[in-house]
Amino acid sequence: VQLQASGGGLVQAGGSLRLSCAASGSIRRIDAMAWYRQAPGKQRESVAVFSSIGMTQYLGSVQGRFTISGDNAKNTVYLQMNSLKAEDTGVYYCNADVLTTAYDRLDAWGQGTQVTVSS
């Protein structure tokens, strides 16, 4: 199973970015997809989660600014980030809770995409 993330970049504070992550490979079902981020010198933290039944969950500091959505048919998740702040800077990682075609449970990670917000 592979996760391909895209959409990161450099943006000024107050701007917007949209991240995408597509999962491919031996997938029977994806139960949830999520975005994590890791800022320099800090631990990785969960930013937003999207479940296959459409439930969402957000880190408190991004609530109201970020929106996670998904396309189950395409095994893809998006993260729309608005009103970006300097503290949103970091490497953003896509994560998926996958049931493989071999009925194995897999916690899959993408390669990460850099988001830099200049103040």
Short mmCIF file of C-alpha atoms in Angstrom, two decimals:
data_model
loop_
_atom_site.label_atom_id
_atom_site.label_comp_id
_atom_site.label_asym_id
_atom_site.label_seq_id
_atom_site.Cartn_x
_atom_site.Cartn_y
_atom_site.Cartn_z
CA VAL A 1 0.00 0.00 0.00
CA GLN A 2 1.35 3.43 -0.94
CA LEU A 3 0.20 6.89 0.04
CA GLN A 4 1.09 9.77 -2.26
CA ALA A 5 0.74 13.23 -0.74
CA SER A 6 0.92 16.50 -2.62
CA GLY A 7 0.00 20.17 -2.32
CA GLY A 8 2.46 21.57 0.17
CA GLY A 9 4.39 24.77 -0.40
CA LEU A 10 5.25 28.24 0.82
CA VAL A 11 2.45 30.66 1.63
CA GLN A 12 2.08 33.92 3.50
CA ALA A 13 0.20 34.06 6.77
CA GLY A 14 -3.51 34.30 6.11
CA GLY A 15 -3.23 32.34 2.89
CA SER A 16 -4.55 28.93 1.91
CA LEU A 17 -3.24 25.58 0.74
CA ARG A 18 -4.92 22.32 -0.18
CA LEU A 19 -3.23 19.00 0.47
CA SER A 20 -4.18 15.78 -1.26
CA CYS A 21 -3.32 12.20 -0.47
CA ALA A 22 -4.13 9.20 -2.64
CA ALA A 23 -3.81 5.61 -1.45
CA SER A 24 -3.09 2.77 -3.83
CA GLY A 25 -2.12 -0.88 -3.75
CA SER A 26 -3.65 -3.97 -2.19
CA ILE A 27 -6.53 -2.21 -0.48
CA ARG A 28 -9.71 -3.97 0.52
CA ARG A 29 -11.03 -1.15 2.63
CA ILE A 30 -9.84 2.08 4.25
CA ASP A 31 -11.55 2.81 7.55
CA ALA A 32 -9.98 6.20 8.18
CA MET A 33 -7.50 8.64 6.72
CA ALA A 34 -5.77 11.41 8.59
CA TRP A 35 -3.26 14.21 8.36
CA TYR A 36 -0.46 14.59 10.89
CA ARG A 37 2.19 17.27 11.08
CA GLN A 38 5.59 17.62 12.63
CA ALA A 39 7.17 20.98 13.29
CA PRO A 40 10.93 21.30 13.81
CA GLY A 41 11.89 20.10 17.27
CA LYS A 42 8.37 18.93 18.08
CA GLN A 43 6.56 15.62 18.12
CA ARG A 44 4.26 14.56 15.35
CA GLU A 45 0.65 15.49 16.08
CA SER A 46 -2.69 14.57 14.59
CA VAL A 47 -4.24 17.48 12.70
CA ALA A 48 -7.43 16.02 11.24
CA VAL A 49 -9.11 12.65 10.79
CA PHE A 50 -11.71 11.54 8.25
CA SER A 51 -13.49 8.23 8.74
CA SER A 52 -15.05 6.16 6.00
CA ILE A 53 -18.50 6.98 7.37
CA GLY A 54 -17.79 10.69 7.08
CA MET A 55 -16.98 11.56 10.67
CA THR A 56 -14.27 14.18 11.18
CA GLN A 57 -12.07 15.22 14.06
CA TYR A 58 -9.70 18.18 14.35
CA LEU A 59 -6.84 19.43 16.44
CA GLY A 60 -8.19 22.29 18.50
CA SER A 61 -5.83 24.88 17.06
CA VAL A 62 -6.99 24.23 13.48
CA GLN A 63 -10.71 23.90 14.18
CA GLY A 64 -12.60 26.34 11.98
CA ARG A 65 -9.64 26.94 9.68
CA PHE A 66 -8.93 23.48 8.26
CA THR A 67 -11.39 21.14 6.57
CA ILE A 68 -10.73 17.48 5.90
CA SER A 69 -12.74 15.62 3.29
CA GLY A 70 -12.47 12.37 1.44
CA ASP A 71 -13.45 10.47 -1.66
CA ASN A 72 -13.93 6.84 -0.66
CA ALA A 73 -14.20 5.68 -4.27
CA LYS A 74 -10.78 7.17 -5.04
CA ASN A 75 -9.16 6.31 -1.67
CA THR A 76 -8.21 9.96 -1.44
CA VAL A 77 -8.28 12.48 1.37
CA TYR A 78 -7.95 16.26 1.18
CA LEU A 79 -7.04 18.93 3.68
CA GLN A 80 -8.15 22.46 2.90
CA MET A 81 -6.13 24.84 5.04
CA ASN A 82 -7.31 28.44 5.31
CA SER A 83 -6.16 31.38 7.41
CA LEU A 84 -2.77 29.78 7.76
CA LYS A 85 -0.50 30.85 10.60
CA ALA A 86 3.24 30.60 11.09
CA GLU A 87 2.66 27.92 13.72
CA ASP A 88 1.08 25.70 11.05
CA THR A 89 4.53 25.28 9.50
CA GLY A 90 5.79 21.74 9.38
CA VAL A 91 5.93 18.53 7.43
CA TYR A 92 2.46 17.15 6.86
CA TYR A 93 2.03 13.39 6.66
CA CYS A 94 -0.89 11.41 5.35
CA ASN A 95 -1.97 8.32 7.27
CA ALA A 96 -4.46 5.56 6.49
CA ASP A 97 -5.98 2.72 8.49
CA VAL A 98 -6.10 0.02 5.83
CA LEU A 99 -7.54 -3.46 5.58
CA THR A 100 -5.52 -5.13 2.83
CA THR A 101 -6.74 -7.66 0.30
CA ALA A 102 -4.99 -10.29 2.45
CA TYR A 103 -7.14 -9.17 5.40
CA ASP A 104 -4.14 -7.69 7.19
CA ARG A 105 -4.56 -4.45 9.12
CA LEU A 106 -2.02 -1.85 8.03
CA ASP A 107 -1.16 1.58 9.42
CA ALA A 108 0.14 3.25 6.27
CA TRP A 109 2.10 6.51 6.01
CA GLY A 110 2.87 8.82 3.14
CA GLN A 111 6.22 10.50 2.50
CA GLY A 112 5.32 13.91 3.90
CA THR A 113 4.88 17.28 2.26
CA GLN A 114 6.38 20.53 3.54
CA VAL A 115 4.11 23.41 4.47
CA THR A 116 5.83 26.71 5.27
CA VAL A 117 3.86 29.75 6.39
CA SER A 118 5.76 33.02 6.43
CA SER A 119 4.70 35.69 8.87
#
